[in-house]
């Protein structure tokens, strides 16, 4: 490889990185630099599928995904915790007004009374709903769930 630096200009971090690469190349077998360059060139030539053309399988409640085969094993992600929040509304205020808030202050929101709440998972809107009371606790009844394709469009 052509390198502008001489061996005296190499920092300890750069040398450690070079040693890691050398060890990784040693572990990878007897692939030559020409083989690696050919693989990289081949990978760059292959067309990548745009996001719009990707058709993921639709997941329905009760679907059974077993390990192996062509279907993904979704059991590995089913226990990952996510944060679900219900947003009544929001507003922008100045720091001056924020510091003046005290008990009994009223903050005007951008929603009308009776308008549906936004249901968000990890900050992404997934549904709209209305407040209900269940066993003396607040809950939310989902009135409109956003389709998975619409959720993906909003991520872009």
PDB file of N, CA, C and O in Angstrom, residues 69-136:
ATOM      1  N   UNK A  69     -35.707 -22.194   8.124  1.00  0.00           N
ATOM      2  CA  UNK A  69     -36.574 -21.944   6.989  1.00  0.00           C
ATOM      3  C   UNK A  69     -36.429 -20.521   6.494  1.00  0.00           C
ATOM      4  O   UNK A  69     -35.482 -19.816   6.809  1.00  0.00           O
ATOM      5  N   UNK A  70     -37.394 -20.112   5.697  1.00  0.00           N
ATOM      6  CA  UNK A  70     -37.343 -18.785   5.108  1.00  0.00           C
ATOM      7  C   UNK A  70     -37.987 -17.716   5.970  1.00  0.00           C
ATOM      8  O   UNK A  70     -37.822 -16.537   5.718  1.00  0.00           O
ATOM      9  N   UNK A  71     -38.780 -18.100   6.965  1.00  0.00           N
ATOM     10  CA  UNK A  71     -39.454 -17.103   7.786  1.00  0.00           C
ATOM     11  C   UNK A  71     -38.537 -16.670   8.926  1.00  0.00           C
ATOM     12  O   UNK A  71     -37.810 -17.474   9.487  1.00  0.00           O
ATOM     13  N   UNK A  72     -38.565 -15.378   9.265  1.00  0.00           N
ATOM     14  CA  UNK A  72     -37.700 -14.892  10.346  1.00  0.00           C
ATOM     15  C   UNK A  72     -38.208 -15.353  11.710  1.00  0.00           C
ATOM     16  O   UNK A  72     -39.397 -15.572  11.899  1.00  0.00           O
ATOM     17  N   UNK A  73     -37.292 -15.482  12.634  1.00  0.00           N
ATOM     18  CA  UNK A  73     -37.653 -15.833  14.002  1.00  0.00           C
ATOM     19  C   UNK A  73     -37.826 -14.528  14.774  1.00  0.00           C
ATOM     20  O   UNK A  73     -36.851 -13.926  15.207  1.00  0.00           O
ATOM     21  N   UNK A  74     -39.063 -14.090  14.946  1.00  0.00           N
ATOM     22  CA  UNK A  74     -39.340 -12.823  15.604  1.00  0.00           C
ATOM     23  C   UNK A  74     -39.357 -12.930  17.117  1.00  0.00           C
ATOM     24  O   UNK A  74     -39.477 -11.923  17.799  1.00  0.00           O
ATOM     25  N   UNK A  75     -39.242 -14.155  17.644  1.00  0.00           N
ATOM     26  CA  UNK A  75     -39.247 -14.319  19.089  1.00  0.00           C
ATOM     27  C   UNK A  75     -38.111 -13.548  19.748  1.00  0.00           C
ATOM     28  O   UNK A  75     -38.230 -13.135  20.902  1.00  0.00           O
ATOM     29  N   UNK A  76     -37.017 -13.340  19.039  1.00  0.00           N
ATOM     30  CA  UNK A  76     -35.862 -12.658  19.634  1.00  0.00           C
ATOM     31  C   UNK A  76     -36.146 -11.191  19.912  1.00  0.00           C
ATOM     32  O   UNK A  76     -35.508 -10.604  20.770  1.00  0.00           O
ATOM     33  N   UNK A  77     -37.105 -10.579  19.204  1.00  0.00           N
ATOM     34  CA  UNK A  77     -37.378  -9.162  19.446  1.00  0.00           C
ATOM     35  C   UNK A  77     -38.665  -8.910  20.215  1.00  0.00           C
ATOM     36  O   UNK A  77     -38.935  -7.780  20.603  1.00  0.00           O
ATOM     37  N   UNK A  78     -39.453  -9.942  20.440  1.00  0.00           N
ATOM     38  CA  UNK A  78     -40.755  -9.732  21.069  1.00  0.00           C
ATOM     39  C   UNK A  78     -40.674  -9.250  22.513  1.00  0.00           C
ATOM     40  O   UNK A  78     -41.621  -8.645  23.015  1.00  0.00           O
ATOM     41  N   UNK A  79     -39.574  -9.484  23.205  1.00  0.00           N
ATOM     42  CA  UNK A  79     -39.439  -9.069  24.599  1.00  0.00           C
ATOM     43  C   UNK A  79     -38.638  -7.783  24.766  1.00  0.00           C
ATOM     44  O   UNK A  79     -38.300  -7.408  25.888  1.00  0.00           O
ATOM     45  N   UNK A  80     -38.334  -7.089  23.675  1.00  0.00           N
ATOM     46  CA  UNK A  80     -37.611  -5.812  23.774  1.00  0.00           C
ATOM     47  C   UNK A  80     -38.593  -4.750  24.258  1.00  0.00           C
ATOM     48  O   UNK A  80     -39.655  -4.556  23.661  1.00  0.00           O
ATOM     49  N   UNK A  81     -38.252  -4.055  25.338  1.00  0.00           N
ATOM     50  CA  UNK A  81     -39.177  -3.033  25.846  1.00  0.00           C
ATOM     51  C   UNK A  81     -39.164  -1.781  24.965  1.00  0.00           C
ATOM     52  O   UNK A  81     -38.130  -1.392  24.440  1.00  0.00           O
ATOM     53  N   UNK A  82     -40.319  -1.187  24.787  1.00  0.00           N
ATOM     54  CA  UNK A  82     -40.455   0.079  24.075  1.00  0.00           C
ATOM     55  C   UNK A  82     -41.251   1.027  24.958  1.00  0.00           C
ATOM     56  O   UNK A  82     -41.976   0.601  25.852  1.00  0.00           O
ATOM     57  N   UNK A  83     -41.117   2.315  24.710  1.00  0.00           N
ATOM     58  CA  UNK A  83     -41.843   3.315  25.480  1.00  0.00           C
ATOM     59  C   UNK A  83     -43.055   3.769  24.686  1.00  0.00           C
ATOM     60  O   UNK A  83     -42.923   4.224  23.552  1.00  0.00           O
ATOM     61  N   UNK A  84     -44.226   3.592  25.279  1.00  0.00           N
ATOM     62  CA  UNK A  84     -45.458   4.046  24.632  1.00  0.00           C
ATOM     63  C   UNK A  84     -45.951   5.263  25.411  1.00  0.00           C
ATOM     64  O   UNK A  84     -45.951   5.267  26.636  1.00  0.00           O
ATOM     65  N   UNK A  85     -46.326   6.304  24.677  1.00  0.00           N
ATOM     66  CA  UNK A  85     -46.788   7.523  25.330  1.00  0.00           C
ATOM     67  C   UNK A  85     -48.016   8.055  24.605  1.00  0.00           C
ATOM     68  O   UNK A  85     -48.197   7.821  23.416  1.00  0.00           O
ATOM     69  N   UNK A  86     -48.852   8.752  25.339  1.00  0.00           N
ATOM     70  CA  UNK A  86     -50.037   9.375  24.792  1.00  0.00           C
ATOM     71  C   UNK A  86     -49.843  10.882  24.898  1.00  0.00           C
ATOM     72  O   UNK A  86     -49.580  11.395  25.974  1.00  0.00           O
ATOM     73  N   UNK A  87     -49.991  11.549  23.784  1.00  0.00           N
ATOM     74  CA  UNK A  87     -49.757  12.993  23.759  1.00  0.00           C
ATOM     75  C   UNK A  87     -51.081  13.725  23.631  1.00  0.00           C
ATOM     76  O   UNK A  87     -51.797  13.570  22.642  1.00  0.00           O
ATOM     77  N   UNK A  88     -51.399  14.513  24.647  1.00  0.00           N
ATOM     78  CA  UNK A  88     -52.625  15.292  24.651  1.00  0.00           C
ATOM     79  C   UNK A  88     -52.496  16.470  23.685  1.00  0.00           C
ATOM     80  O   UNK A  88     -53.432  16.843  22.998  1.00  0.00           O
ATOM     81  N   UNK A  89     -51.320  17.028  23.604  1.00  0.00           N
ATOM     82  CA  UNK A  89     -51.055  18.169  22.734  1.00  0.00           C
ATOM     83  C   UNK A  89     -49.699  18.729  23.088  1.00  0.00           C
ATOM     84  O   UNK A  89     -49.013  18.238  23.988  1.00  0.00           O
ATOM     85  N   UNK A  90     -49.295  19.780  22.385  1.00  0.00           N
ATOM     86  CA  UNK A  90     -48.032  20.422  22.729  1.00  0.00           C
ATOM     87  C   UNK A  90     -48.106  21.889  22.356  1.00  0.00           C
ATOM     88  O   UNK A  90     -49.045  22.350  21.717  1.00  0.00           O
ATOM     89  N   UNK A  91     -47.104  22.616  22.789  1.00  0.00           N
ATOM     90  CA  UNK A  91     -47.014  24.047  22.493  1.00  0.00           C
ATOM     91  C   UNK A  91     -45.562  24.476  22.631  1.00  0.00           C
ATOM     92  O   UNK A  91     -44.759  23.765  23.253  1.00  0.00           O
ATOM     93  N   UNK A  92     -45.230  25.574  22.042  1.00  0.00           N
ATOM     94  CA  UNK A  92     -43.896  26.160  22.184  1.00  0.00           C
ATOM     95  C   UNK A  92     -44.014  27.398  23.057  1.00  0.00           C
ATOM     96  O   UNK A  92     -44.885  28.250  22.829  1.00  0.00           O
ATOM     97  N   UNK A  93     -43.148  27.485  24.081  1.00  0.00           N
ATOM     98  CA  UNK A  93     -43.118  28.672  24.918  1.00  0.00           C
ATOM     99  C   UNK A  93     -41.665  29.083  25.105  1.00  0.00           C
ATOM    100  O   UNK A  93     -40.742  28.282  24.920  1.00  0.00           O
ATOM    101  N   UNK A  94     -41.479  30.322  25.497  1.00  0.00           N
ATOM    102  CA  UNK A  94     -40.124  30.815  25.735  1.00  0.00           C
ATOM    103  C   UNK A  94     -39.644  30.345  27.102  1.00  0.00           C
ATOM    104  O   UNK A  94     -40.457  29.961  27.967  1.00  0.00           O
ATOM    105  N   UNK A  95     -38.364  30.359  27.282  1.00  0.00           N
ATOM    106  CA  UNK A  95     -37.800  29.982  28.586  1.00  0.00           C
ATOM    107  C   UNK A  95     -38.295  30.939  29.667  1.00  0.00           C
ATOM    108  O   UNK A  95     -38.581  30.526  30.789  1.00  0.00           O
ATOM    109  N   UNK A  96     -38.454  32.215  29.326  1.00  0.00           N
ATOM    110  CA  UNK A  96     -38.968  33.206  30.291  1.00  0.00           C
ATOM    111  C   UNK A  96     -40.340  32.764  30.811  1.00  0.00           C
ATOM    112  O   UNK A  96     -40.593  32.739  32.011  1.00  0.00           O
ATOM    113  N   UNK A  97     -41.238  32.361  29.898  1.00  0.00           N
ATOM    114  CA  UNK A  97     -42.573  31.924  30.311  1.00  0.00           C
ATOM    115  C   UNK A  97     -42.515  30.590  31.047  1.00  0.00           C
ATOM    116  O   UNK A  97     -43.293  30.350  31.971  1.00  0.00           O
ATOM    117  N   UNK A  98     -41.612  29.710  30.659  1.00  0.00           N
ATOM    118  CA  UNK A  98     -41.448  28.434  31.347  1.00  0.00           C
ATOM    119  C   UNK A  98     -41.041  28.650  32.796  1.00  0.00           C
ATOM    120  O   UNK A  98     -41.561  28.000  33.708  1.00  0.00           O
ATOM    121  N   UNK A  99     -40.143  29.584  33.033  1.00  0.00           N
ATOM    122  CA  UNK A  99     -39.681  29.860  34.399  1.00  0.00           C
ATOM    123  C   UNK A  99     -40.756  30.529  35.248  1.00  0.00           C
ATOM    124  O   UNK A  99     -40.703  30.471  36.476  1.00  0.00           O
ATOM    125  N   UNK A 100     -41.745  31.154  34.607  1.00  0.00           N
ATOM    126  CA  UNK A 100     -42.815  31.818  35.345  1.00  0.00           C
ATOM    127  C   UNK A 100     -43.960  30.875  35.708  1.00  0.00           C
ATOM    128  O   UNK A 100     -44.850  31.248  36.453  1.00  0.00           O
ATOM    129  N   UNK A 101     -43.928  29.629  35.220  1.00  0.00           N
ATOM    130  CA  UNK A 101     -44.994  28.678  35.539  1.00  0.00           C
ATOM    131  C   UNK A 101     -44.950  28.297  37.010  1.00  0.00           C
ATOM    132  O   UNK A 101     -43.872  28.112  37.585  1.00  0.00           O
ATOM    133  N   UNK A 102     -46.104  28.198  37.616  1.00  0.00           N
ATOM    134  CA  UNK A 102     -46.193  27.717  39.005  1.00  0.00           C
ATOM    135  C   UNK A 102     -47.508  26.972  39.154  1.00  0.00           C
ATOM    136  O   UNK A 102     -48.273  26.835  38.204  1.00  0.00           O
ATOM    137  N   UNK A 103     -47.756  26.483  40.354  1.00  0.00           N
ATOM    138  CA  UNK A 103     -48.964  25.707  40.595  1.00  0.00           C
ATOM    139  C   UNK A 103     -50.189  26.537  40.234  1.00  0.00           C
ATOM    140  O   UNK A 103     -50.315  27.691  40.657  1.00  0.00           O
ATOM    141  N   UNK A 104     -51.078  25.961  39.423  1.00  0.00           N
ATOM    142  CA  UNK A 104     -52.290  26.657  39.003  1.00  0.00           C
ATOM    143  C   UNK A 104     -52.152  27.330  37.640  1.00  0.00           C
ATOM    144  O   UNK A 104     -53.149  27.797  37.092  1.00  0.00           O
ATOM    145  N   UNK A 105     -50.924  27.385  37.077  1.00  0.00           N
ATOM    146  CA  UNK A 105     -50.744  27.976  35.753  1.00  0.00           C
ATOM    147  C   UNK A 105     -51.444  27.111  34.707  1.00  0.00           C
ATOM    148  O   UNK A 105     -51.540  25.891  34.858  1.00  0.00           O
ATOM    149  N   UNK A 106     -51.937  27.751  33.670  1.00  0.00           N
ATOM    150  CA  UNK A 106     -52.588  27.044  32.574  1.00  0.00           C
ATOM    151  C   UNK A 106     -51.742  27.234  31.322  1.00  0.00           C
ATOM    152  O   UNK A 106     -51.364  28.350  30.984  1.00  0.00           O
ATOM    153  N   UNK A 107     -51.429  26.118  30.661  1.00  0.00           N
ATOM    154  CA  UNK A 107     -50.665  26.159  29.419  1.00  0.00           C
ATOM    155  C   UNK A 107     -51.606  25.765  28.288  1.00  0.00           C
ATOM    156  O   UNK A 107     -52.193  24.682  28.314  1.00  0.00           O
ATOM    157  N   UNK A 108     -51.769  26.643  27.319  1.00  0.00           N
ATOM    158  CA  UNK A 108     -52.661  26.374  26.188  1.00  0.00           C
ATOM    159  C   UNK A 108     -51.947  25.431  25.220  1.00  0.00           C
ATOM    160  O   UNK A 108     -50.793  25.644  24.852  1.00  0.00           O
ATOM    161  N   UNK A 109     -52.649  24.373  24.813  1.00  0.00           N
ATOM    162  CA  UNK A 109     -52.094  23.389  23.888  1.00  0.00           C
ATOM    163  C   UNK A 109     -52.638  23.622  22.484  1.00  0.00           C
ATOM    164  O   UNK A 109     -53.590  24.377  22.293  1.00  0.00           O
ATOM    165  N   UNK A 110     -52.068  22.919  21.515  1.00  0.00           N
ATOM    166  CA  UNK A 110     -52.448  23.094  20.118  1.00  0.00           C
ATOM    167  C   UNK A 110     -53.633  22.216  19.702  1.00  0.00           C
ATOM    168  O   UNK A 110     -53.912  22.094  18.520  1.00  0.00           O
ATOM    169  N   UNK A 111     -54.332  21.618  20.655  1.00  0.00           N
ATOM    170  CA  UNK A 111     -55.465  20.736  20.342  1.00  0.00           C
ATOM    171  C   UNK A 111     -56.751  21.301  20.915  1.00  0.00           C
ATOM    172  O   UNK A 111     -56.754  21.967  21.944  1.00  0.00           O
ATOM    173  N   UNK A 112     -57.836  20.927  20.271  1.00  0.00           N
ATOM    174  CA  UNK A 112     -59.147  21.292  20.781  1.00  0.00           C
ATOM    175  C   UNK A 112     -59.601  20.244  21.784  1.00  0.00           C
ATOM    176  O   UNK A 112     -59.188  19.076  21.710  1.00  0.00           O
ATOM    177  N   UNK A 113     -60.481  20.627  22.702  1.00  0.00           N
ATOM    178  CA  UNK A 113     -61.035  19.678  23.665  1.00  0.00           C
ATOM    179  C   UNK A 113     -61.814  18.616  22.912  1.00  0.00           C
ATOM    180  O   UNK A 113     -62.560  18.915  21.978  1.00  0.00           O
ATOM    181  N   UNK A 114     -61.611  17.349  23.270  1.00  0.00           N
ATOM    182  CA  UNK A 114     -62.314  16.249  22.637  1.00  0.00           C
ATOM    183  C   UNK A 114     -61.604  15.688  21.420  1.00  0.00           C
ATOM    184  O   UNK A 114     -62.032  14.686  20.857  1.00  0.00           O
ATOM    185  N   UNK A 115     -60.515  16.337  20.981  1.00  0.00           N
ATOM    186  CA  UNK A 115     -59.754  15.822  19.843  1.00  0.00           C
ATOM    187  C   UNK A 115     -59.001  14.565  20.270  1.00  0.00           C
ATOM    188  O   UNK A 115     -58.617  14.427  21.431  1.00  0.00           O
ATOM    189  N   UNK A 116     -58.786  13.610  19.349  1.00  0.00           N
ATOM    190  CA  UNK A 116     -58.071  12.382  19.728  1.00  0.00           C
ATOM    191  C   UNK A 116     -56.629  12.656  20.153  1.00  0.00           C
ATOM    192  O   UNK A 116     -56.005  13.606  19.699  1.00  0.00           O
ATOM    193  N   UNK A 117     -56.150  11.794  21.043  1.00  0.00           N
ATOM    194  CA  UNK A 117     -54.760  11.876  21.497  1.00  0.00           C
ATOM    195  C   UNK A 117     -53.869  11.132  20.514  1.00  0.00           C
ATOM    196  O   UNK A 117     -54.314  10.222  19.821  1.00  0.00           O
ATOM    197  N   UNK A 118     -52.589  11.495  20.463  1.00  0.00           N
ATOM    198  CA  UNK A 118     -51.613  10.763  19.661  1.00  0.00           C
ATOM    199  C   UNK A 118     -51.012   9.659  20.517  1.00  0.00           C
ATOM    200  O   UNK A 118     -50.628   9.897  21.666  1.00  0.00           O
ATOM    201  N   UNK A 119     -50.930   8.460  19.976  1.00  0.00           N
ATOM    202  CA  UNK A 119     -50.277   7.336  20.654  1.00  0.00           C
ATOM    203  C   UNK A 119     -48.950   7.130  19.952  1.00  0.00           C
ATOM    204  O   UNK A 119     -48.906   6.905  18.737  1.00  0.00           O
ATOM    205  N   UNK A 120     -47.872   7.249  20.709  1.00  0.00           N
ATOM    206  CA  UNK A 120     -46.532   7.152  20.127  1.00  0.00           C
ATOM    207  C   UNK A 120     -45.755   6.020  20.786  1.00  0.00           C
ATOM    208  O   UNK A 120     -45.861   5.811  21.985  1.00  0.00           O
ATOM    209  N   UNK A 121     -44.983   5.306  19.975  1.00  0.00           N
ATOM    210  CA  UNK A 121     -44.074   4.280  20.476  1.00  0.00           C
ATOM    211  C   UNK A 121     -42.666   4.745  20.139  1.00  0.00           C
ATOM    212  O   UNK A 121     -42.341   4.952  18.966  1.00  0.00           O
ATOM    213  N   UNK A 122     -41.864   4.935  21.178  1.00  0.00           N
ATOM    214  CA  UNK A 122     -40.505   5.465  21.020  1.00  0.00           C
ATOM    215  C   UNK A 122     -40.503   6.732  20.171  1.00  0.00           C
ATOM    216  O   UNK A 122     -39.641   6.941  19.330  1.00  0.00           O
ATOM    217  N   UNK A 123     -41.514   7.584  20.362  1.00  0.00           N
ATOM    218  CA  UNK A 123     -41.580   8.862  19.677  1.00  0.00           C
ATOM    219  C   UNK A 123     -42.190   8.821  18.292  1.00  0.00           C
ATOM    220  O   UNK A 123     -42.342   9.850  17.657  1.00  0.00           O
ATOM    221  N   UNK A 124     -42.564   7.637  17.777  1.00  0.00           N
ATOM    222  CA  UNK A 124     -43.152   7.512  16.447  1.00  0.00           C
ATOM    223  C   UNK A 124     -44.658   7.317  16.573  1.00  0.00           C
ATOM    224  O   UNK A 124     -45.111   6.430  17.284  1.00  0.00           O
ATOM    225  N   UNK A 125     -45.419   8.142  15.875  1.00  0.00           N
ATOM    226  CA  UNK A 125     -46.883   8.072  15.914  1.00  0.00           C
ATOM    227  C   UNK A 125     -47.354   6.749  15.327  1.00  0.00           C
ATOM    228  O   UNK A 125     -46.980   6.380  14.219  1.00  0.00           O
ATOM    229  N   UNK A 126     -48.154   6.004  16.096  1.00  0.00           N
ATOM    230  CA  UNK A 126     -48.683   4.730  15.595  1.00  0.00           C
ATOM    231  C   UNK A 126     -50.203   4.681  15.594  1.00  0.00           C
ATOM    232  O   UNK A 126     -50.784   3.829  14.930  1.00  0.00           O
ATOM    233  N   UNK A 127     -50.854   5.583  16.363  1.00  0.00           N
ATOM    234  CA  UNK A 127     -52.312   5.521  16.440  1.00  0.00           C
ATOM    235  C   UNK A 127     -52.859   6.810  17.044  1.00  0.00           C
ATOM    236  O   UNK A 127     -52.113   7.653  17.541  1.00  0.00           O
ATOM    237  N   UNK A 128     -54.175   6.923  16.993  1.00  0.00           N
ATOM    238  CA  UNK A 128     -54.923   7.984  17.681  1.00  0.00           C
ATOM    239  C   UNK A 128     -55.920   7.290  18.594  1.00  0.00           C
ATOM    240  O   UNK A 128     -56.348   6.169  18.313  1.00  0.00           O
ATOM    241  N   UNK A 129     -56.261   7.939  19.675  1.00  0.00           N
ATOM    242  CA  UNK A 129     -57.194   7.309  20.594  1.00  0.00           C
ATOM    243  C   UNK A 129     -57.886   8.314  21.486  1.00  0.00           C
ATOM    244  O   UNK A 129     -57.620   9.506  21.443  1.00  0.00           O
ATOM    245  N   UNK A 130     -58.792   7.774  22.327  1.00  0.00           N
ATOM    246  CA  UNK A 130     -59.537   8.608  23.260  1.00  0.00           C
ATOM    247  C   UNK A 130     -59.357   8.066  24.673  1.00  0.00           C
ATOM    248  O   UNK A 130     -59.166   6.867  24.879  1.00  0.00           O
ATOM    249  N   UNK A 131     -59.397   8.971  25.627  1.00  0.00           N
ATOM    250  CA  UNK A 131     -59.182   8.606  27.029  1.00  0.00           C
ATOM    251  C   UNK A 131     -60.404   7.867  27.557  1.00  0.00           C
ATOM    252  O   UNK A 131     -61.544   8.259  27.300  1.00  0.00           O
ATOM    253  N   UNK A 132     -60.150   6.788  28.308  1.00  0.00           N
ATOM    254  CA  UNK A 132     -61.200   6.038  28.998  1.00  0.00           C
ATOM    255  C   UNK A 132     -60.728   5.784  30.424  1.00  0.00           C
ATOM    256  O   UNK A 132     -59.551   5.935  30.733  1.00  0.00           O
ATOM    257  N   UNK A 133     -61.670   5.416  31.283  1.00  0.00           N
ATOM    258  CA  UNK A 133     -61.326   5.058  32.660  1.00  0.00           C
ATOM    259  C   UNK A 133     -61.636   3.576  32.831  1.00  0.00           C
ATOM    260  O   UNK A 133     -62.749   3.125  32.551  1.00  0.00           O
ATOM    261  N   UNK A 134     -60.629   2.821  33.295  1.00  0.00           N
ATOM    262  CA  UNK A 134     -60.773   1.380  33.498  1.00  0.00           C
ATOM    263  C   UNK A 134     -60.308   1.070  34.919  1.00  0.00           C
ATOM    264  O   UNK A 134     -59.150   1.315  35.258  1.00  0.00           O
ATOM    265  N   UNK A 135     -61.213   0.552  35.756  1.00  0.00           N
ATOM    266  CA  UNK A 135     -60.879   0.225  37.154  1.00  0.00           C
ATOM    267  C   UNK A 135     -60.195   1.390  37.865  1.00  0.00           C
ATOM    268  O   UNK A 135     -59.143   1.253  38.465  1.00  0.00           O
ATOM    269  N   UNK A 136     -60.780   2.565  37.734  1.00  0.00           N
ATOM    270  CA  UNK A 136     -60.292   3.784  38.366  1.00  0.00           C
ATOM    271  C   UNK A 136     -58.909   4.211  37.887  1.00  0.00           C
ATOM    272  O   UNK A 136     -58.220   4.984  38.540  1.00  0.00           O
TER     273      UNK A 136
END
